[in-house]
Amino acid sequence: MPTTRFTASGVFFSLAMLASPALADGEFVQSDIAKDTRSFVGAVSRDAWSFGGNATRYDGGRSGGVQVTYGVPLAGIVTAHVGPTIGFENPDDDDTEYDIGALASLDRYVTTGFGGVYGLAQVSTIYDAWFVLGQISFADSGFGIELSSGGSESYSETTIALQKRFTGTPVSLRTGYKTDAKEYFIGFSFNTF
């Protein structure tokens, strides 16, 4: 079973909507590589609309999906996002399966004296999936720490990640560890939010 299927879409939403509770335009691309998995996530946000997709290659198959969400600030505290999603799974020894569903999330970004703090909670009807993420970023050093956890009908995964933004650019180098899969990963992200 894939251990990063929903994690990829969760990361898409968690990082593609860092503008809470205000809505902002931006682009986000991320790719992570581990021993048994490869993942790619991309997103574009314009005003309240966000469009994105993800794909994962895991030991035994492929999975991914596309999403469209609409964001609404709630009382200046959090932003709620809701929209349709289409997911697919293609095991190496079987036919591709598609699923259409909906997802909803709440997220918030708070600027601090040292950088920022971000939180996200998300649920999806596809695979009865859930995802939560917390992130702390340090503006002066460009470092960030991230802890996420997610699950569905077929898996659960907790991820710890460290990232370093290259000064004056939207590019960050990422590395971390997936506790359930017991594998390290390395990757990059491009984030204009």
PDB file of C-alpha atoms in Angstrom:
ATOM      1  CA  MET A   1       0.000   0.000   0.000  1.00  0.00           C
ATOM      2  CA  PRO A   2       1.239   3.536  -0.687  1.00  0.00           C
ATOM      3  CA  THR A   3       2.393   5.398   2.373  1.00  0.00           C
ATOM      4  CA  THR A   4       2.438   8.860   0.802  1.00  0.00           C
ATOM      5  CA  ARG A   5      -0.748   8.925  -1.266  1.00  0.00           C
ATOM      6  CA  PHE A   6      -2.729  11.368   0.869  1.00  0.00           C
ATOM      7  CA  THR A   7       0.340  12.986   2.368  1.00  0.00           C
ATOM      8  CA  ALA A   8       1.121  14.467  -1.019  1.00  0.00           C
ATOM      9  CA  SER A   9      -2.286  16.076  -1.405  1.00  0.00           C
ATOM     10  CA  GLY A  10      -2.166  17.222   2.194  1.00  0.00           C
ATOM     11  CA  VAL A  11       1.153  18.909   1.612  1.00  0.00           C
ATOM     12  CA  PHE A  12      -0.311  20.549  -1.488  1.00  0.00           C
ATOM     13  CA  PHE A  13      -3.080  22.165   0.516  1.00  0.00           C
ATOM     14  CA  SER A  14      -1.001  22.936   3.548  1.00  0.00           C
ATOM     15  CA  LEU A  15       1.612  24.889   1.626  1.00  0.00           C
ATOM     16  CA  ALA A  16      -0.459  26.205  -1.264  1.00  0.00           C
ATOM     17  CA  MET A  17      -2.650  28.233   1.071  1.00  0.00           C
ATOM     18  CA  LEU A  18      -0.287  29.951   3.476  1.00  0.00           C
ATOM     19  CA  ALA A  19      -2.125  33.260   3.199  1.00  0.00           C
ATOM     20  CA  SER A  20      -4.710  32.683   5.952  1.00  0.00           C
ATOM     21  CA  PRO A  21      -6.889  34.365   6.922  1.00  0.00           C
ATOM     22  CA  ALA A  22      -6.306  36.720   3.968  1.00  0.00           C
ATOM     23  CA  LEU A  23      -6.329  35.206   0.495  1.00  0.00           C
ATOM     24  CA  ALA A  24      -3.337  35.737  -1.804  1.00  0.00           C
ATOM     25  CA  ASP A  25      -2.041  34.722  -5.206  1.00  0.00           C
ATOM     26  CA  GLY A  26       0.923  32.381  -5.447  1.00  0.00           C
ATOM     27  CA  GLU A  27       2.473  29.247  -6.869  1.00  0.00           C
ATOM     28  CA  PHE A  28       3.848  26.176  -5.151  1.00  0.00           C
ATOM     29  CA  VAL A  29       5.811  23.163  -6.422  1.00  0.00           C
ATOM     30  CA  GLN A  30       7.332  20.417  -4.266  1.00  0.00           C
ATOM     31  CA  SER A  31       9.057  17.125  -4.940  1.00  0.00           C
ATOM     32  CA  ASP A  32      10.296  14.578  -2.391  1.00  0.00           C
ATOM     33  CA  ILE A  33      12.369  11.462  -3.058  1.00  0.00           C
ATOM     34  CA  ALA A  34      12.735   8.523  -0.676  1.00  0.00           C
ATOM     35  CA  LYS A  35      13.994   4.972  -1.127  1.00  0.00           C
ATOM     36  CA  ASP A  36      10.607   3.553  -2.122  1.00  0.00           C
ATOM     37  CA  THR A  37       8.566   6.655  -3.008  1.00  0.00           C
ATOM     38  CA  ARG A  38       8.690   9.701  -5.266  1.00  0.00           C
ATOM     39  CA  SER A  39       6.155  12.500  -4.995  1.00  0.00           C
ATOM     40  CA  PHE A  40       5.337  15.678  -6.882  1.00  0.00           C
ATOM     41  CA  VAL A  41       2.883  18.402  -5.883  1.00  0.00           C
ATOM     42  CA  GLY A  42       1.907  21.577  -7.727  1.00  0.00           C
ATOM     43  CA  ALA A  43      -0.549  24.373  -6.947  1.00  0.00           C
ATOM     44  CA  VAL A  44      -1.670  27.784  -8.145  1.00  0.00           C
ATOM     45  CA  SER A  45      -3.906  30.171  -6.181  1.00  0.00           C
ATOM     46  CA  ARG A  46      -5.707  33.190  -7.579  1.00  0.00           C
ATOM     47  CA  ASP A  47      -7.857  35.208  -5.196  1.00  0.00           C
ATOM     48  CA  ALA A  48     -10.070  32.696  -3.379  1.00  0.00           C
ATOM     49  CA  TRP A  49      -9.508  29.865  -5.890  1.00  0.00           C
ATOM     50  CA  SER A  50      -6.779  27.224  -5.666  1.00  0.00           C
ATOM     51  CA  PHE A  51      -5.993  24.624  -8.331  1.00  0.00           C
ATOM     52  CA  GLY A  52      -3.550  21.791  -7.946  1.00  0.00           C
ATOM     53  CA  GLY A  53      -2.496  18.242  -8.392  1.00  0.00           C
ATOM     54  CA  ASN A  54      -0.179  15.590  -7.032  1.00  0.00           C
ATOM     55  CA  ALA A  55       1.357  12.332  -8.137  1.00  0.00           C
ATOM     56  CA  THR A  56       3.179   9.660  -6.168  1.00  0.00           C
ATOM     57  CA  ARG A  57       5.195   6.668  -7.324  1.00  0.00           C
ATOM     58  CA  TYR A  58       5.471   4.059  -4.588  1.00  0.00           C
ATOM     59  CA  ASP A  59       6.756   0.506  -4.363  1.00  0.00           C
ATOM     60  CA  GLY A  60       3.852  -1.265  -6.028  1.00  0.00           C
ATOM     61  CA  GLY A  61       2.138   1.408  -8.066  1.00  0.00           C
ATOM     62  CA  ARG A  62       1.163   5.031  -8.619  1.00  0.00           C
ATOM     63  CA  SER A  63      -1.466   7.377  -7.200  1.00  0.00           C
ATOM     64  CA  GLY A  64      -2.436  11.014  -7.402  1.00  0.00           C
ATOM     65  CA  GLY A  65      -5.200  13.480  -7.983  1.00  0.00           C
ATOM     66  CA  VAL A  66      -6.384  16.956  -8.897  1.00  0.00           C
ATOM     67  CA  GLN A  67      -8.249  19.447  -6.734  1.00  0.00           C
ATOM     68  CA  VAL A  68     -10.096  22.769  -6.950  1.00  0.00           C
ATOM     69  CA  THR A  69     -10.990  24.639  -3.775  1.00  0.00           C
ATOM     70  CA  TYR A  70     -12.602  27.918  -2.795  1.00  0.00           C
ATOM     71  CA  GLY A  71     -11.356  29.667   0.355  1.00  0.00           C
ATOM     72  CA  VAL A  72     -13.367  31.824   2.742  1.00  0.00           C
ATOM     73  CA  PRO A  73     -11.873  33.648   5.767  1.00  0.00           C
ATOM     74  CA  LEU A  74     -13.881  32.901   8.921  1.00  0.00           C
ATOM     75  CA  ALA A  75     -14.055  35.762  11.439  1.00  0.00           C
ATOM     76  CA  GLY A  76     -10.457  36.711  10.646  1.00  0.00           C
ATOM     77  CA  ILE A  77      -9.267  33.645  12.553  1.00  0.00           C
ATOM     78  CA  VAL A  78      -8.930  30.795  10.041  1.00  0.00           C
ATOM     79  CA  THR A  79      -9.627  30.194   6.371  1.00  0.00           C
ATOM     80  CA  ALA A  80     -11.978  27.409   5.337  1.00  0.00           C
ATOM     81  CA  HIS A  81     -11.389  25.715   1.980  1.00  0.00           C
ATOM     82  CA  VAL A  82     -13.836  23.392   0.258  1.00  0.00           C
ATOM     83  CA  GLY A  83     -14.044  21.846  -3.183  1.00  0.00           C
ATOM     84  CA  PRO A  84     -14.117  18.778  -5.406  1.00  0.00           C
ATOM     85  CA  THR A  85     -11.257  16.365  -5.909  1.00  0.00           C
ATOM     86  CA  ILE A  86     -10.563  13.471  -8.265  1.00  0.00           C
ATOM     87  CA  GLY A  87      -8.118  10.797  -7.176  1.00  0.00           C
ATOM     88  CA  PHE A  88      -6.591   7.779  -8.885  1.00  0.00           C
ATOM     89  CA  GLU A  89      -4.682   4.691  -7.859  1.00  0.00           C
ATOM     90  CA  ASN A  90      -2.804   2.416 -10.254  1.00  0.00           C
ATOM     91  CA  PRO A  91      -1.239  -0.673  -8.638  1.00  0.00           C
ATOM     92  CA  ASP A  92       1.450  -2.255 -10.815  1.00  0.00           C
ATOM     93  CA  ASP A  93      -0.552  -5.464 -11.156  1.00  0.00           C
ATOM     94  CA  ASP A  94      -4.052  -4.003 -11.564  1.00  0.00           C
ATOM     95  CA  ASP A  95      -6.189  -1.482 -13.442  1.00  0.00           C
ATOM     96  CA  THR A  96      -6.340   2.205 -12.567  1.00  0.00           C
ATOM     97  CA  GLU A  97      -9.137   3.115 -10.162  1.00  0.00           C
ATOM     98  CA  TYR A  98     -10.647   6.614 -10.031  1.00  0.00           C
ATOM     99  CA  ASP A  99     -12.635   8.240  -7.262  1.00  0.00           C
ATOM    100  CA  ILE A 100     -14.495  11.557  -7.164  1.00  0.00           C
ATOM    101  CA  GLY A 101     -15.085  13.263  -3.853  1.00  0.00           C
ATOM    102  CA  ALA A 102     -14.870  16.404  -1.791  1.00  0.00           C
ATOM    103  CA  LEU A 103     -12.414  17.851   0.675  1.00  0.00           C
ATOM    104  CA  ALA A 104     -12.564  20.508   3.343  1.00  0.00           C
ATOM    105  CA  SER A 105      -9.855  22.154   5.395  1.00  0.00           C
ATOM    106  CA  LEU A 106      -9.162  24.851   7.960  1.00  0.00           C
ATOM    107  CA  ASP A 107      -5.805  26.614   8.054  1.00  0.00           C
ATOM    108  CA  ARG A 108      -4.114  29.609   9.621  1.00  0.00           C
ATOM    109  CA  TYR A 109      -0.777  31.386   9.250  1.00  0.00           C
ATOM    110  CA  VAL A 110       0.421  33.728  12.004  1.00  0.00           C
ATOM    111  CA  THR A 111       3.401  36.056  11.625  1.00  0.00           C
ATOM    112  CA  THR A 112       5.634  36.115  14.698  1.00  0.00           C
ATOM    113  CA  GLY A 113       8.718  38.026  15.811  1.00  0.00           C
ATOM    114  CA  PHE A 114      10.925  35.113  14.719  1.00  0.00           C
ATOM    115  CA  GLY A 115       9.080  34.190  11.503  1.00  0.00           C
ATOM    116  CA  GLY A 116       5.748  32.404  11.368  1.00  0.00           C
ATOM    117  CA  VAL A 117       3.578  29.547  12.587  1.00  0.00           C
ATOM    118  CA  TYR A 118       1.212  27.607  10.332  1.00  0.00           C
ATOM    119  CA  GLY A 119      -1.456  25.016  11.089  1.00  0.00           C
ATOM    120  CA  LEU A 120      -3.778  22.923   8.927  1.00  0.00           C
ATOM    121  CA  ALA A 121      -6.517  20.327   9.454  1.00  0.00           C
ATOM    122  CA  GLN A 122      -8.044  18.599   6.423  1.00  0.00           C
ATOM    123  CA  VAL A 123     -10.509  15.814   5.613  1.00  0.00           C
ATOM    124  CA  SER A 124     -11.384  14.180   2.276  1.00  0.00           C
ATOM    125  CA  THR A 125     -14.133  11.787   1.259  1.00  0.00           C
ATOM    126  CA  ILE A 126     -11.656   9.991  -1.013  1.00  0.00           C
ATOM    127  CA  TYR A 127     -10.246   7.043   0.988  1.00  0.00           C
ATOM    128  CA  ASP A 128     -11.852   8.629   4.117  1.00  0.00           C
ATOM    129  CA  ALA A 129      -8.589  10.509   4.488  1.00  0.00           C
ATOM    130  CA  TRP A 130      -7.507  13.043   7.115  1.00  0.00           C
ATOM    131  CA  PHE A 131      -4.404  15.175   7.506  1.00  0.00           C
ATOM    132  CA  VAL A 132      -3.003  17.604  10.100  1.00  0.00           C
ATOM    133  CA  LEU A 133       0.144  19.712   9.863  1.00  0.00           C
ATOM    134  CA  GLY A 134       2.059  22.172  12.017  1.00  0.00           C
ATOM    135  CA  GLN A 135       4.956  24.277  10.744  1.00  0.00           C
ATOM    136  CA  ILE A 136       7.302  26.809  12.337  1.00  0.00           C
ATOM    137  CA  SER A 137       9.491  29.027  10.145  1.00  0.00           C
ATOM    138  CA  PHE A 138      12.428  31.167  11.228  1.00  0.00           C
ATOM    139  CA  ALA A 139      12.775  34.250   9.017  1.00  0.00           C
ATOM    140  CA  ASP A 140      16.377  35.231   9.850  1.00  0.00           C
ATOM    141  CA  SER A 141      17.898  31.790   9.263  1.00  0.00           C
ATOM    142  CA  GLY A 142      15.492  30.593   6.561  1.00  0.00           C
ATOM    143  CA  PHE A 143      14.971  27.302   8.410  1.00  0.00           C
ATOM    144  CA  GLY A 144      11.600  25.675   9.012  1.00  0.00           C
ATOM    145  CA  ILE A 145      10.384  22.679  11.008  1.00  0.00           C
ATOM    146  CA  GLU A 146       7.317  20.681  10.020  1.00  0.00           C
ATOM    147  CA  LEU A 147       5.367  17.871  11.688  1.00  0.00           C
ATOM    148  CA  SER A 148       2.467  16.197   9.883  1.00  0.00           C
ATOM    149  CA  SER A 149       0.285  13.156  10.312  1.00  0.00           C
ATOM    150  CA  GLY A 150      -2.369  11.612   8.105  1.00  0.00           C
ATOM    151  CA  GLY A 151      -4.348   8.504   7.507  1.00  0.00           C
ATOM    152  CA  SER A 152      -6.992   6.822   5.368  1.00  0.00           C
ATOM    153  CA  GLU A 153      -8.680   3.458   4.858  1.00  0.00           C
ATOM    154  CA  SER A 154      -5.372   1.922   3.820  1.00  0.00           C
ATOM    155  CA  TYR A 155      -2.515   3.659   5.622  1.00  0.00           C
ATOM    156  CA  SER A 156      -1.255   6.047   8.260  1.00  0.00           C
ATOM    157  CA  GLU A 157       1.900   8.147   8.232  1.00  0.00           C
ATOM    158  CA  THR A 158       3.654  10.696  10.422  1.00  0.00           C
ATOM    159  CA  THR A 159       6.374  12.868   8.903  1.00  0.00           C
ATOM    160  CA  ILE A 160       9.024  15.098  10.464  1.00  0.00           C
ATOM    161  CA  ALA A 161      10.735  17.529   8.084  1.00  0.00           C
ATOM    162  CA  LEU A 162      13.358  20.263   8.135  1.00  0.00           C
ATOM    163  CA  GLN A 163      13.645  22.813   5.344  1.00  0.00           C
ATOM    164  CA  LYS A 164      16.055  25.607   4.459  1.00  0.00           C
ATOM    165  CA  ARG A 165      15.093  28.460   2.154  1.00  0.00           C
ATOM    166  CA  PHE A 166      17.848  29.834  -0.064  1.00  0.00           C
ATOM    167  CA  THR A 167      18.285  33.536   0.758  1.00  0.00           C
ATOM    168  CA  GLY A 168      16.420  35.858  -1.579  1.00  0.00           C
ATOM    169  CA  THR A 169      14.686  33.041  -3.467  1.00  0.00           C
ATOM    170  CA  PRO A 170      11.404  31.097  -3.185  1.00  0.00           C
ATOM    171  CA  VAL A 171      13.364  27.793  -3.271  1.00  0.00           C
ATOM    172  CA  SER A 172      13.876  25.566  -0.229  1.00  0.00           C
ATOM    173  CA  LEU A 173      15.751  22.308   0.289  1.00  0.00           C
ATOM    174  CA  ARG A 174      13.854  19.718   2.372  1.00  0.00           C
ATOM    175  CA  THR A 175      14.792  16.583   4.265  1.00  0.00           C
ATOM    176  CA  GLY A 176      13.012  14.456   6.817  1.00  0.00           C
ATOM    177  CA  TYR A 177      11.823  11.097   8.079  1.00  0.00           C
ATOM    178  CA  LYS A 178       8.583   9.119   7.674  1.00  0.00           C
ATOM    179  CA  THR A 179       8.041   7.269  10.931  1.00  0.00           C
ATOM    180  CA  ASP A 180       5.584   4.597   9.708  1.00  0.00           C
ATOM    181  CA  ALA A 181       7.438   3.825   6.459  1.00  0.00           C
ATOM    182  CA  LYS A 182      10.745   4.122   8.333  1.00  0.00           C
ATOM    183  CA  GLU A 183      12.457   5.981   5.491  1.00  0.00           C
ATOM    184  CA  TYR A 184      14.328   9.246   5.051  1.00  0.00           C
ATOM    185  CA  PHE A 185      13.574  11.592   2.182  1.00  0.00           C
ATOM    186  CA  ILE A 186      15.096  14.616   0.465  1.00  0.00           C
ATOM    187  CA  GLY A 187      13.427  17.151  -1.769  1.00  0.00           C
ATOM    188  CA  PHE A 188      12.845  20.747  -2.724  1.00  0.00           C
ATOM    189  CA  SER A 189      10.030  23.259  -2.818  1.00  0.00           C
ATOM    190  CA  PHE A 190       9.292  26.455  -4.737  1.00  0.00           C
ATOM    191  CA  ASN A 191       6.872  28.717  -2.872  1.00  0.00           C
ATOM    192  CA  THR A 192       5.840  32.263  -3.857  1.00  0.00           C
ATOM    193  CA  PHE A 193       3.156  32.637  -1.164  1.00  0.00           C
TER     194      PHE A 193
END
